[in-house]
Coordinates of C-alpha atoms and ligand atoms in Angstrom, one line a residue:
Chain A
M1 CA 0.0 0.0 0.0
K2 CA 1.2 3.5 -0.7
N3 CA 2.0 5.9 2.1
P4 CA -1.1 8.0 2.7
N5 CA 1.0 10.8 4.1
R6 CA 2.8 11.0 0.8
S7 CA -0.3 11.2 -1.3
T8 CA -1.9 13.9 0.9
G9 CA 1.4 15.7 0.6
L10 CA 1.3 15.5 -3.2
L11 CA -2.3 16.7 -3.1
A12 CA -1.4 19.7 -1.0
V13 CA 1.6 20.6 -3.3
G14 CA -0.7 20.3 -6.3
A15 CA -3.4 22.5 -4.8
A16 CA -0.8 25.1 -3.8
A17 CA 0.7 25.1 -7.3
L18 CA -2.7 25.4 -8.9
L19 CA -3.6 28.3 -6.5
A20 CA -0.3 30.1 -7.2
L21 CA -1.0 30.0 -11.0
A22 CA -4.6 30.9 -10.7
P23 CA -4.2 34.6 -11.3
L24 CA -2.8 33.8 -14.8
F25 CA -6.1 32.4 -16.0
L26 CA -8.7 34.0 -13.8
N27 CA -10.3 37.4 -14.4
A28 CA -9.9 40.3 -12.0
Y29 CA -13.2 39.6 -10.2
Q30 CA -12.4 36.0 -9.7
V31 CA -8.9 36.9 -8.3
D32 CA -10.6 39.3 -6.0
V33 CA -12.7 36.5 -4.6
L34 CA -9.6 34.5 -4.0
N35 CA -8.1 37.5 -2.2
S36 CA -11.2 37.6 0.0
I37 CA -10.8 34.0 0.7
G38 CA -7.1 34.6 1.6
L39 CA -8.0 37.3 4.1
Y40 CA -10.6 35.1 5.7
A41 CA -8.1 32.2 5.7
L42 CA -5.6 34.4 7.5
L43 CA -8.1 35.5 10.1
A44 CA -9.5 32.0 10.6
L45 CA -6.0 30.6 11.0
S46 CA -5.4 33.1 13.8
L47 CA -8.8 32.3 15.4
N48 CA -7.9 28.6 15.1
L49 CA -5.0 29.2 17.6
I50 CA -7.5 30.5 20.1
L51 CA -10.5 28.4 19.4
G52 CA -9.2 25.3 17.7
E53 CA -5.9 24.8 19.5
A54 CA -6.6 26.2 22.9
G55 CA -10.4 25.7 23.0
L56 CA -11.2 29.2 24.1
F57 CA -14.6 30.3 22.7
N58 CA -13.9 33.6 21.0
M59 CA -16.9 35.0 19.1
G60 CA -15.5 38.5 18.8
H61 CA -12.5 38.0 16.7
A62 CA -13.6 40.8 14.3
A63 CA -12.8 43.3 17.0
F64 CA -9.1 42.6 16.8
Y65 CA -9.3 42.6 13.0
A66 CA -10.9 46.1 13.3
V67 CA -8.3 47.4 15.8
G68 CA -5.5 46.4 13.4
A69 CA -7.2 47.8 10.3
Y70 CA -8.0 51.1 12.0
T71 CA -4.5 51.4 13.5
A72 CA -3.1 50.9 10.0
A73 CA -5.5 53.4 8.4
I74 CA -5.0 56.1 11.0
L75 CA -1.2 55.8 10.9
N76 CA -1.3 55.9 7.1
T77 CA -3.8 58.7 6.5
R78 CA -2.8 61.0 9.4
Y79 CA 0.9 60.3 9.8
Q80 CA 1.8 59.1 6.2
V81 CA 3.3 55.9 7.5
P82 CA 3.6 53.5 4.5
I83 CA 0.8 51.0 5.0
L84 CA 3.0 47.9 5.0
W85 CA 5.2 49.5 7.7
T86 CA 2.2 49.6 9.9
L87 CA 2.0 45.8 9.9
P88 CA 3.9 45.1 13.1
L89 CA 2.4 48.1 14.8
S90 CA -1.2 47.0 14.0
G91 CA -0.3 43.6 15.3
L92 CA 1.1 45.0 18.4
V93 CA -1.9 47.3 19.1
A94 CA -4.4 44.5 18.4
G95 CA -2.4 42.1 20.7
L96 CA -2.2 44.6 23.5
F97 CA -5.9 45.4 23.1
A98 CA -6.6 41.7 23.4
L99 CA -4.5 41.4 26.6
L100 CA -6.5 44.3 28.1
V101 CA -9.9 42.8 27.4
A102 CA -8.9 39.1 27.9
R103 CA -7.2 39.6 31.2
P104 CA -10.3 39.9 33.4
V105 CA -12.4 37.4 31.4
V106 CA -10.2 34.7 30.1
H107 CA -10.6 32.4 33.2
L108 CA -14.4 32.2 32.5
R109 CA -16.0 28.9 31.4
G110 CA -16.4 28.4 27.7
D111 CA -20.0 29.6 27.4
Y112 CA -19.5 32.7 29.5
L113 CA -16.4 33.6 27.5
L114 CA -18.4 33.3 24.3
I115 CA -20.9 35.9 25.5
V116 CA -18.2 38.2 26.8
T117 CA -16.3 38.2 23.5
I118 CA -19.5 38.9 21.6
G119 CA -19.8 41.9 23.9
V120 CA -16.3 43.0 23.2
G121 CA -16.9 42.8 19.4
E122 CA -20.0 44.9 19.7
I123 CA -18.4 47.5 21.9
V124 CA -15.6 48.0 19.4
R125 CA -18.0 48.3 16.5
I126 CA -20.2 50.8 18.3
A127 CA -17.2 52.8 19.5
L128 CA -16.1 53.0 15.9
V129 CA -19.6 54.0 14.6
N130 CA -19.8 56.7 17.2
D131 CA -16.3 57.9 16.6
V132 CA -15.6 57.7 20.3
F133 CA -11.9 58.6 19.9
G134 CA -12.5 61.3 17.2
I135 CA -10.1 59.7 14.8
T136 CA -12.0 56.8 13.3
G137 CA -14.4 58.7 11.0
G138 CA -17.6 57.4 12.5
A139 CA -20.0 55.4 10.4
N140 CA -18.2 56.6 7.2
G141 CA -14.9 55.2 8.3
I142 CA -11.6 56.2 6.9
F143 CA -10.8 56.6 3.2
G144 CA -7.8 57.6 1.1
I145 CA -5.6 54.8 2.5
A146 CA -2.5 54.7 0.3
R147 CA -1.6 51.8 -1.9
P148 CA 1.1 49.6 -0.5
K149 CA 4.5 49.6 -2.0
L150 CA 6.9 46.7 -1.9
F151 CA 10.5 47.3 -3.1
G152 CA 9.3 50.4 -5.0
Y153 CA 6.6 48.4 -6.7
V154 CA 3.0 49.7 -6.1
I155 CA 0.6 46.9 -5.3
R156 CA -2.6 47.9 -7.1
R157 CA -4.2 45.2 -9.2
P158 CA -6.0 42.2 -7.7
Q159 CA -3.2 39.9 -9.0
D160 CA -0.7 41.9 -7.0
F161 CA -2.7 41.7 -3.8
F162 CA -3.3 38.0 -4.5
Y163 CA 0.4 37.3 -4.1
L164 CA 0.7 39.6 -1.1
I165 CA -2.2 38.0 0.8
W166 CA -1.5 34.4 -0.1
G167 CA 2.1 34.9 0.6
C168 CA 1.1 35.9 4.1
V169 CA -1.2 32.9 4.3
A170 CA 1.7 30.6 3.3
L171 CA 4.0 32.2 5.9
S172 CA 1.4 31.9 8.6
L173 CA 0.8 28.3 7.8
F174 CA 4.6 27.7 8.1
L175 CA 4.9 29.6 11.4
F176 CA 1.8 28.1 13.0
W177 CA 2.9 24.7 12.0
R178 CA 6.2 25.2 13.8
L179 CA 4.2 26.6 16.8
K180 CA 2.1 23.5 16.8
Q181 CA 5.2 21.2 17.1
S182 CA 6.5 23.2 20.1
R183 CA 6.1 23.3 23.8
F184 CA 3.8 26.3 23.3
G185 CA 1.6 24.5 20.8
R186 CA 1.2 21.5 23.1
A187 CA 0.4 23.7 26.1
L188 CA -2.6 25.1 24.1
N189 CA -3.9 21.6 23.5
Y190 CA -3.5 20.8 27.2
L191 CA -5.7 23.8 28.0
R192 CA -8.3 22.6 25.5
E193 CA -8.3 19.0 26.7
D194 CA -8.4 19.6 30.5
A195 CA -7.2 22.9 32.1
V196 CA -7.2 21.4 35.6
A197 CA -5.0 18.5 34.6
A198 CA -2.7 21.0 32.7
E199 CA -2.3 23.2 35.7
G200 CA -1.8 20.0 37.8
S201 CA 1.0 19.0 35.5
G202 CA 2.8 22.3 36.1
V203 CA 1.5 24.3 33.1
D204 CA 0.7 27.9 33.8
T205 CA -2.7 27.9 32.3
A206 CA -3.5 31.6 32.9
Y207 CA -0.4 32.6 31.0
Y208 CA -1.1 30.5 28.0
K209 CA -4.7 31.6 27.8
L210 CA -3.6 35.2 27.7
A211 CA -0.7 34.5 25.4
V212 CA -2.8 32.7 22.8
F213 CA -5.4 35.4 22.9
A214 CA -2.8 38.1 22.3
L215 CA -1.1 36.1 19.6
G216 CA -4.3 35.3 17.7
A217 CA -5.4 38.9 18.0
A218 CA -2.1 40.3 16.8
W219 CA -2.3 38.1 13.7
A220 CA -5.9 39.3 13.1
G221 CA -4.7 42.8 13.5
M222 CA -2.0 42.3 10.8
A223 CA -4.7 40.8 8.6
G224 CA -6.6 44.1 9.2
T225 CA -3.7 46.0 7.8
L226 CA -3.8 43.9 4.6
F227 CA -7.5 44.5 4.4
A228 CA -7.1 48.3 4.8
A229 CA -4.4 48.3 2.1
K230 CA -6.6 46.3 -0.2
M231 CA -9.8 48.3 0.2
T232 CA -8.3 51.8 0.7
I233 CA -11.5 52.5 2.6
I234 CA -12.6 51.0 5.8
S235 CA -15.7 51.4 7.8
P236 CA -17.3 49.8 10.9
E237 CA -19.7 47.6 8.9
S238 CA -16.7 45.5 7.7
F239 CA -16.2 44.4 11.3
S240 CA -19.7 43.3 12.3
F241 CA -20.7 40.5 14.6
W242 CA -21.5 38.5 11.5
E243 CA -17.8 38.5 10.5
S244 CA -16.9 37.0 13.9
V245 CA -19.6 34.4 13.4
V246 CA -18.3 33.5 9.9
L247 CA -14.8 33.1 11.3
F248 CA -16.0 30.9 14.1
M249 CA -17.9 28.8 11.6
I250 CA -14.8 28.4 9.3
V251 CA -12.8 27.0 12.2
I252 CA -15.4 24.6 13.5
L253 CA -16.6 23.5 10.0
G254 CA -13.0 22.9 8.8
G255 CA -12.0 21.0 11.9
A256 CA -10.9 22.8 15.1
G257 CA -7.1 22.6 15.3
S258 CA -6.7 21.6 11.6
M259 CA -5.0 24.1 9.4
A260 CA -5.8 22.2 6.2
G261 CA -9.5 22.0 7.4
V262 CA -9.6 25.7 8.1
L263 CA -8.2 26.5 4.6
L264 CA -10.7 24.3 2.9
A265 CA -13.6 25.7 5.0
A266 CA -12.5 29.3 4.1
F267 CA -12.8 28.3 0.4
L268 CA -16.2 26.8 0.9
V269 CA -17.7 29.4 3.2
I270 CA -16.4 32.4 1.4
G271 CA -16.0 31.0 -2.1
L272 CA -19.2 29.0 -2.7
P273 CA -21.6 31.8 -2.0
E274 CA -19.8 33.8 -4.7
L275 CA -20.3 31.0 -7.2
F276 CA -24.0 31.0 -6.6
R277 CA -24.5 34.8 -6.6
E278 CA -27.6 34.7 -8.9
F279 CA -29.6 32.7 -6.4
A280 CA -29.3 35.6 -4.0
G281 CA -31.4 34.9 -0.9
A282 CA -31.7 31.1 -1.4
R283 CA -27.9 30.7 -1.2
M284 CA -27.8 31.7 2.4
L285 CA -30.7 29.2 3.1
V286 CA -28.8 26.4 1.5
F287 CA -25.7 27.5 3.3
G288 CA -27.4 27.4 6.6
L289 CA -28.7 23.9 5.8
V290 CA -25.3 22.6 4.8
M291 CA -23.8 23.9 8.0
M292 CA -26.5 22.1 10.0
V293 CA -26.1 18.8 8.2
M294 CA -22.3 19.0 8.4
M295 CA -22.4 19.5 12.2
V296 CA -24.7 16.5 12.6
V297 CA -22.9 14.1 10.3
R298 CA -19.3 15.3 10.7
P299 CA -19.0 17.1 14.1
Q300 CA -15.2 16.8 14.0
G301 CA -15.1 19.0 10.9
L302 CA -14.2 18.5 7.2
L303 CA -10.6 17.6 7.7
P304 CA -10.2 16.8 11.4
A305 CA -6.9 17.7 13.1
R306 CA -4.3 15.0 12.8
G307 CA -1.9 14.1 15.6
R308 CA 1.6 15.5 15.8
R309 CA 4.3 13.4 14.3
F310 CA 7.2 12.1 16.4
T311 CA 10.2 10.3 15.4
L312 CA 10.9 7.7 18.0
A313 CA 14.3 6.2 18.0
T314 CA 14.0 2.6 19.3
P315 CA 11.1 1.0 17.5
G316 CA 12.9 2.4 14.5
R317 CA 10.2 4.0 12.4
E318 CA 8.3 7.3 12.2
Q319 CA 4.7 6.9 13.2
K320 CA 1.8 9.1 14.0
P321 CA -0.8 8.4 16.5
Chain B
M1 CA 20.3 11.6 48.8
S2 CA 17.1 10.1 50.1
A3 CA 18.8 8.1 52.8
S4 CA 20.3 11.1 54.5
L5 CA 17.0 13.0 54.3
A6 CA 14.9 10.1 55.6
G7 CA 13.3 11.0 58.9
T8 CA 12.8 14.7 58.1
P9 CA 9.3 15.9 57.4
L10 CA 8.6 16.6 53.7
L11 CA 4.9 17.5 53.9
E12 CA 3.3 19.0 57.0
L13 CA -0.4 19.7 57.3
R14 CA -1.5 21.6 60.4
D15 CA -5.1 22.2 61.4
L16 CA -6.3 22.1 57.8
T17 CA -10.0 23.0 57.4
K18 CA -12.1 23.3 54.3
R19 CA -15.8 24.1 54.2
F20 CA -18.2 23.8 51.3
G21 CA -21.2 25.9 52.4
G22 CA -22.4 24.3 55.5
L23 CA -20.5 21.1 55.0
V24 CA -17.1 20.8 56.7
A25 CA -15.3 18.5 54.3
V26 CA -12.0 18.7 56.1
N27 CA -12.0 19.5 59.8
G28 CA -8.7 20.5 61.5
V29 CA -6.6 17.8 60.0
S30 CA -2.9 17.6 60.9
F31 CA -0.4 15.0 59.8
T32 CA 3.1 14.8 58.5
V33 CA 4.6 12.8 55.7
M34 CA 8.3 12.0 56.2
D35 CA 10.8 12.1 53.4
S36 CA 11.1 8.8 51.5
S37 CA 8.1 7.2 53.1
V38 CA 4.9 5.8 51.7
V39 CA 1.8 7.0 53.5
G40 CA -1.7 6.0 52.9
L41 CA -4.7 8.2 53.5
I42 CA -7.8 6.1 54.0
G43 CA -11.3 6.4 55.2
P44 CA -14.9 5.8 54.0
N45 CA -16.4 7.5 50.9
G46 CA -16.9 11.2 51.5
A47 CA -14.5 11.4 54.4
G48 CA -12.6 14.3 52.8
K49 CA -9.6 12.5 51.4
T50 CA -9.7 14.0 47.9
T51 CA -10.4 17.4 49.4
V52 CA -7.1 17.1 51.3
F53 CA -5.3 16.4 48.1
N54 CA -7.0 19.3 46.4
L55 CA -5.9 21.5 49.3
I56 CA -2.3 20.3 49.0
T57 CA -2.1 21.0 45.3
G58 CA -3.8 24.4 45.6
N59 CA -7.0 23.5 43.7
Y60 CA -8.9 24.7 46.9
R61 CA -7.7 27.3 49.4
P62 CA -7.9 26.1 53.0
D63 CA -10.3 28.1 55.3
R64 CA -7.9 27.5 58.1
G65 CA -4.5 25.9 58.7
Y66 CA -1.4 25.6 56.7
I67 CA 0.6 23.3 54.4
H68 CA 4.3 23.2 54.5
F69 CA 6.3 21.4 51.8
A70 CA 10.0 21.0 52.2
G71 CA 9.9 23.6 55.0
Q72 CA 8.1 26.2 52.9
P73 CA 4.5 27.3 53.0
V74 CA 2.6 26.4 49.8
Q75 CA -1.0 27.3 50.6
G76 CA -2.2 30.2 48.4
L77 CA 0.2 29.4 45.6
P78 CA -1.3 28.7 42.1
T79 CA -1.4 25.0 41.4
H80 CA 1.3 25.0 38.8
R81 CA 3.7 26.7 41.2
I82 CA 3.1 24.0 43.8
I83 CA 3.8 21.4 41.1
M84 CA 7.1 23.3 40.3
R85 CA 8.0 23.0 44.0
G86 CA 8.1 19.3 43.6
I87 CA 4.6 17.8 44.3
A88 CA 3.0 15.8 41.5
R89 CA -0.5 14.2 41.5
T90 CA -2.9 11.9 39.8
F91 CA -6.7 12.3 39.9
Q92 CA -9.4 10.0 41.3
N93 CA -11.4 10.3 38.1
I94 CA -8.7 10.0 35.6
R95 CA -7.9 13.3 34.0
L96 CA -5.8 12.7 30.9
F97 CA -5.7 14.8 27.7
Q98 CA -7.9 12.3 26.0
Q99 CA -7.5 13.3 22.4
L100 CA -3.7 13.4 22.6
S101 CA -1.2 10.6 22.5
A102 CA 0.3 9.0 25.6
L103 CA 3.6 10.7 24.7
E104 CA 2.0 14.2 24.5
N105 CA 0.4 13.5 27.8
V106 CA 3.7 12.8 29.5
L107 CA 5.3 15.8 27.7
A108 CA 2.9 17.9 29.8
G109 CA 4.8 16.8 32.8
C110 CA 8.1 17.9 31.2
H111 CA 6.6 21.3 30.3
Y112 CA 7.7 23.4 33.2
R113 CA 11.3 22.4 33.1
M114 CA 11.5 23.6 29.5
R115 CA 12.0 27.2 28.5
G116 CA 11.2 27.5 24.7
G117 CA 8.6 30.2 24.1
I118 CA 6.6 31.5 21.1
L119 CA 9.5 33.2 19.5
S120 CA 12.0 30.4 19.7
A121 CA 9.3 28.0 18.3
L122 CA 8.5 30.4 15.4
L123 CA 12.2 30.8 14.5
G124 CA 12.9 27.1 15.0
L125 CA 16.1 27.9 16.9
P126 CA 18.6 25.1 17.4
A127 CA 18.4 25.4 21.2
Q128 CA 14.6 24.9 21.0
R129 CA 15.0 21.8 18.9
R130 CA 17.5 20.3 21.2
E131 CA 15.3 21.0 24.2
E132 CA 12.3 19.3 22.4
Q133 CA 14.5 16.3 21.7
Q134 CA 15.6 16.0 25.3
A135 CA 12.0 16.3 26.5
L136 CA 11.0 13.6 24.1
E137 CA 13.6 11.3 25.5
R138 CA 12.6 12.1 29.1
A139 CA 9.0 11.5 28.3
L140 CA 9.8 8.1 26.7
Q141 CA 11.8 7.1 29.7
A142 CA 8.8 7.9 32.0
L143 CA 6.6 5.8 29.7
E144 CA 9.1 3.0 29.8
F145 CA 9.2 3.2 33.5
V146 CA 5.5 2.6 33.9
G147 CA 5.5 0.0 31.1
L148 CA 3.8 2.0 28.4
R149 CA 6.7 2.6 26.0
Q150 CA 4.9 0.5 23.3
Q151 CA 1.8 2.7 23.5
A152 CA 3.6 6.0 23.3
L153 CA 1.7 7.0 20.2
A154 CA -1.7 5.7 21.1
L155 CA -4.3 8.2 22.0
A156 CA -4.9 8.4 25.7
R157 CA -8.6 7.6 25.3
N158 CA -7.8 4.3 23.5
L159 CA -5.9 3.0 26.4
S160 CA -7.3 0.5 28.9
Y161 CA -8.4 1.8 32.2
G162 CA -5.4 0.4 34.0
D163 CA -3.1 1.8 31.4
Q164 CA -4.7 5.2 31.7
R165 CA -4.0 5.2 35.4
R166 CA -0.4 4.3 34.8
L167 CA -0.2 7.0 32.1
E168 CA -1.3 9.5 34.7
I169 CA 1.5 8.3 37.0
A170 CA 4.0 8.7 34.1
R171 CA 2.8 12.2 33.5
A172 CA 3.2 13.0 37.2
L173 CA 6.7 11.4 37.3
A174 CA 7.8 13.5 34.3
T175 CA 7.6 16.6 36.5
E176 CA 10.4 14.9 38.5
P177 CA 8.6 15.4 41.9
R178 CA 9.9 14.8 45.4
L179 CA 6.4 13.9 46.5
L180 CA 3.9 12.0 44.5
I181 CA 0.3 11.9 45.6
L182 CA -2.0 9.3 44.1
D183 CA -5.8 9.4 44.4
E184 CA -7.1 5.8 44.3
P185 CA -4.5 4.6 41.8
A186 CA -5.9 1.0 41.9
G187 CA -9.5 2.3 41.2
G188 CA -11.0 0.2 38.5
M189 CA -8.0 -2.1 38.2
N190 CA -8.2 -5.9 38.1
E191 CA -6.1 -8.1 40.4
Q192 CA -3.2 -8.4 38.0
E193 CA -3.1 -4.7 37.4
T194 CA -3.2 -4.0 41.1
E195 CA -0.3 -6.4 41.6
A196 CA 1.7 -4.6 38.9
L197 CA 0.8 -1.2 40.5
I198 CA 2.2 -2.4 43.9
G199 CA 5.4 -3.2 42.1
L200 CA 5.4 0.2 40.4
I201 CA 4.9 2.0 43.7
G202 CA 7.9 0.1 45.1
R203 CA 10.1 1.2 42.1
I204 CA 9.0 4.8 42.4
R205 CA 9.9 4.7 46.0
A206 CA 13.3 3.2 45.2
R207 CA 13.9 6.4 43.2
G208 CA 13.7 8.3 46.4
I209 CA 10.3 9.7 45.7
T210 CA 8.0 10.1 48.7
I211 CA 4.4 8.8 48.2
L212 CA 1.1 9.8 49.7
L213 CA -1.8 7.7 48.4
I214 CA -5.5 7.4 48.9
E215 CA -6.7 3.9 48.4
H216 CA -9.7 1.6 49.1
D217 CA -8.0 -1.6 48.2
M218 CA -6.8 -2.7 51.7
R219 CA -4.4 -5.3 50.5
L220 CA -2.6 -2.6 48.6
V221 CA -2.6 -0.2 51.5
M222 CA -1.4 -2.8 54.0
R223 CA 1.4 -4.0 51.7
A224 CA 2.6 -0.7 50.2
C225 CA 2.3 1.8 53.1
E226 CA 4.3 2.1 56.2
Q227 CA 2.1 4.7 57.8
L228 CA -1.6 5.3 57.6
V229 CA -3.8 8.3 58.3
V230 CA -7.5 7.6 58.7
L231 CA -10.2 10.2 58.0
E232 CA -13.9 10.1 58.9
Y233 CA -16.4 12.9 58.4
G234 CA -13.5 15.3 57.6
G235 CA -11.6 14.6 60.8
K236 CA -8.6 12.5 61.5
I237 CA -9.6 9.5 63.7
A238 CA -6.4 7.4 63.6
E239 CA -2.8 7.4 62.5
G240 CA 0.1 5.0 62.7
P241 CA 1.6 1.8 61.2
P242 CA -0.9 -0.4 59.3
E243 CA -1.0 -3.2 61.8
Q244 CA -1.8 -0.8 64.6
V245 CA -4.4 1.1 62.7
R246 CA -6.3 -2.0 61.6
R247 CA -6.8 -3.0 65.2
D248 CA -8.0 0.5 66.2
P249 CA -11.6 0.3 67.5
R250 CA -12.5 3.6 66.0
V251 CA -11.3 2.6 62.6
I252 CA -13.0 -0.8 62.8
E253 CA -16.2 1.1 63.7
A254 CA -15.8 3.6 60.8
Y255 CA -15.5 0.8 58.4
L256 CA -18.1 -1.5 59.9
G257 CA -21.1 -2.0 57.8
A258 CA -19.4 -0.5 54.8
E259 CA -17.4 -3.6 53.8
D260 CA -15.3 -6.0 55.8
E261 CA -12.3 -4.3 54.3
V262 CA -10.0 -3.7 57.3
Ligands
ADP1 N1 -16.2 21.2 45.2 C1 -17.1 20.7 46.2 N2 -18.2 21.4 46.5 C2 -19.0 21.0 47.4 N3 -18.8 19.9 48.2 C3 -17.7 19.1 47.9 C4 -16.8 19.5 46.9 N4 -15.8 18.6 46.9 C5 -16.1 17.7 47.8 N5 -17.3 18.0 48.5 C6 -17.9 17.3 49.5 O1 -16.9 17.1 50.5 C7 -17.0 15.8 51.1 C8 -15.7 15.1 51.0 O2 -15.5 14.8 49.7 P1 -14.2 14.1 49.2 O3 -13.0 14.8 49.6 O4 -14.3 13.9 47.7 O5 -14.3 12.6 49.9 P2 -13.4 11.3 49.6 O6 -12.4 11.6 48.6 O7 -12.9 11.0 51.0 O8 -14.4 10.3 49.2 C9 -18.1 15.1 50.4 O9 -19.3 15.2 51.2 C10 -18.3 15.9 49.1 O10 -19.6 15.8 48.7
MG2 MG1 -12.1 10.8 46.8

């Protein structure tokens, strides 16, 4: 029998190659859909750390996305900071914001945390609509965000953004995969499986809850920068409760803790409705039904997370659980 | 090391009290666990034994009294800090990371002695990889020690009940504790498994690790422990070597009607 890991590996390489070449034979609109999918994939991968790996129910992820996007937009339009330069700062601000809001609530049980994070998401959106800080432009948002420049090349066309966004997705996949193989990645899983046992094994669970919230939020904040750069206009409606719900769905539908599953689900959840645009209202109905059926027949997600791989010396072969 | 320290107190509980609403689950309990000894904590169901364990590992805060470990107070510390001081535990209702492999479960015990953080993982630094490799080896040794080396990559939930109990012990040992506290380690085990467990307790002890265990299986308690503490209704009713305790009228009365265990 052929090695199943090898064939899934080949499949992944094939899909990646196909995706990389897609802008060559797709039109601008289709590429733009792929860009959208890429942004959601990036966001969902960051939520997957919090929700999928650590099992913390965060239904307000759009808030961190918003903080990042607005940080980038404000720095760019007011202080003329080149938009891509704002990337680390957007991440930092979103991460710090997450620390601030998560600190008092992160110890809450799953269902309570869910409700609190919904509240955080709504508070951020309402603060933006009402222009609480006087610099977010209220309901109209911020416009005139400059095009990003990379090595003197202005990123303007959807094809350009495609490579920027999907490059970031690829980099995130690589980094998060490394994280998953590490002490940090395992600690997140201990939290999800049994926080009492984790603490009782010497794991500082409070630290890891906060750290993963900050890390996931920082990543969402950086995705917000890309979003601001792509749109050149941002407004509060891009960061509604629905966005948080969609991200939550992508993670659960794909398979909590499974990066391949999250990617696939991003394609399905964001891409499929675009394919069926002409059916307008009915498509959301079908979408809802599909979600329900999925959760009943395949609660572990489309591509459930697979175990870590370890190379064990003595029995002499690489195995996976 | 252990020989020279034998005879010094490792764990001291004084006047420990814990209430749950109106119920006094632990009532002014004091006892001492000497270094390198095996002590059994026994008593009828609901006597407060597990609550004493939860007080020791900081899952509950005592309403009164104190806990000293290796001469230092530990009450009020977060649980993981108490574990870092050198106390490791298992749970009465097995608490493993069910969806993870046996190996990953044991790596949890190795966790606090490692240092790699987010950044070193993202960068894949050589020091981080080396540390991971060393942890892997230590975890495998712990699995080997309890006889689960072959099941290293099996998911915890797929292990038999007895193996799950032993996996919990391996995870606890991976923290390299000075004191191991076991909450009904033979619970749900068959005769053979219990026999193997008694052997395992002996080997843990031979490594110089002090053991405090809760157990209902009286044969195990009588054979493995050199000192017993008996609780009833949250209070201590007897203490001493097993032969003396089993003849204590109050102990016999406490166990009477329950089963003819003692
Ligand atoms: N978290 C808790 N909340 C309320 N009551 C508890 C709690 N934990 C234990 N108890 C009660 O305390 C008493 C002692 O329980 P426990 O320590 O588990 O007994 P044992 O381990 O000796 O069987 C029991 O009456 C139990 O119902
Ligand atoms: Mg108990």
